[in-house]
C-alpha positions as a printed Julia matrix, in Angstrom:
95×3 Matrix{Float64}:
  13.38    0.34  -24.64
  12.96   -3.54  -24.75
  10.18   -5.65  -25.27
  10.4    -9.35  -23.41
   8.81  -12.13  -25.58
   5.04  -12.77  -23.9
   4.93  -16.32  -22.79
   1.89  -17.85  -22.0
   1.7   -20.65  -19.26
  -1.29  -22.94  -20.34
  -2.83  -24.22  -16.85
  -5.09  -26.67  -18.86
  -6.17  -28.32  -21.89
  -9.42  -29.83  -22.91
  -9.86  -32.44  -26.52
 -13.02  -32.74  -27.73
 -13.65  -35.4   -30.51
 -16.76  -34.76  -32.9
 -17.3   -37.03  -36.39
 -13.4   -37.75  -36.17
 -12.3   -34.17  -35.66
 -10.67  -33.37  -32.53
 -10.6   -29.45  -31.2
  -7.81  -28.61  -28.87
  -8.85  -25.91  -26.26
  -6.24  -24.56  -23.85
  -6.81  -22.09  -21.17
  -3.94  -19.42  -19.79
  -2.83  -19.83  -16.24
  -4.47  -17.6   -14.33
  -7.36  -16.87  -16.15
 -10.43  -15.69  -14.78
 -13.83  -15.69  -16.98
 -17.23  -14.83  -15.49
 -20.73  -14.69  -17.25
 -23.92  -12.56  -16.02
 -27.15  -12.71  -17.19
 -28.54   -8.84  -16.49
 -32.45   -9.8   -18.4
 -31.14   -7.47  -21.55
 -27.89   -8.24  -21.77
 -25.28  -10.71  -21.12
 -21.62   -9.85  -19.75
 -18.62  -11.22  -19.97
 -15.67  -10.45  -17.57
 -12.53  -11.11  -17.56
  -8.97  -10.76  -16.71
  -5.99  -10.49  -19.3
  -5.5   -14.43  -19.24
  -9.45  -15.05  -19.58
  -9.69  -13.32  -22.88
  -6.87  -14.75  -24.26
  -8.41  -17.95  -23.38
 -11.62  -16.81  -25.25
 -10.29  -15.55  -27.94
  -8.37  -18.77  -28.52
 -11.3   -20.59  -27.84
 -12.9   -18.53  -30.35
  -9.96  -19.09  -33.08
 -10.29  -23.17  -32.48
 -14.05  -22.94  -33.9
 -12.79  -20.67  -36.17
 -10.1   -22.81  -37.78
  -9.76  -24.62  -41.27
 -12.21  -27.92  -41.72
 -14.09  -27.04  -37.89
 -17.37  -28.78  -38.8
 -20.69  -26.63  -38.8
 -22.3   -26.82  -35.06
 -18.88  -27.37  -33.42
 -18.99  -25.88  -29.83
 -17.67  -25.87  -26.12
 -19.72  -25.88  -22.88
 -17.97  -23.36  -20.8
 -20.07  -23.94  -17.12
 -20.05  -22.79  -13.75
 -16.29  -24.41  -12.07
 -16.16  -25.4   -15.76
 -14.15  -22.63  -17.0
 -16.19  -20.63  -15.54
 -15.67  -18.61  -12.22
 -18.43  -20.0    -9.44
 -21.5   -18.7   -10.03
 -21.25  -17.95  -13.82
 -24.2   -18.4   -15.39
 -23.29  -21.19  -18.69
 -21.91  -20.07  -21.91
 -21.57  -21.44  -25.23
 -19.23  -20.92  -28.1
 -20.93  -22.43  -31.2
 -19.79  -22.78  -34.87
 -22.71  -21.89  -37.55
 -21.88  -21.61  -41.1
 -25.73  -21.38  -42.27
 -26.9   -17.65  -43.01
């Protein structure tokens, strides 16, 4: 049996420039991300490409030298599927 390389197609990227530092976020063709609010909990859905995304997303803020309070806006048509309620990634280094 043979395993293909994965290839990713990235649909879209999006800079953002904070104190000099700028975070590249990319998001996977075809991805699909939704957010619900249920009162007690919050879920997230989505596909195969949509968690990718996230989890890149996730890495970015992550990375070496990403200043404390570094974040991303995710929104409704925003990266978002219609109707998503808002979500935000946020770096915080305090305890």
């Amino acid at each position: 049996m043979t395993s293909e390389p994965l290839h990713v197609a990235i649909e879209s990227t999006h800079v953002t420039v904070t104190d000099g530092s700028a975070l590249v976020f990319t998001w996977d063709a075809d991805s699909r991300i939704e957010v619900r609010n249920l009162g007690s909990e919050v879920v997230i859905e989505a596909n195969a490409a949509g968690l990718r995304t996230l989890a890149g997303h996730l890495l970015v803020l992550a990375g070496d030298g990403v200043f404390d309070g570094a974040h991303l806006h995710l929104e409704d048509g925003k990266g978002l599927e219609e109707g998503a309620v808002g979500l935000v990634l946020e770096r915080s280094d305090e305890e």
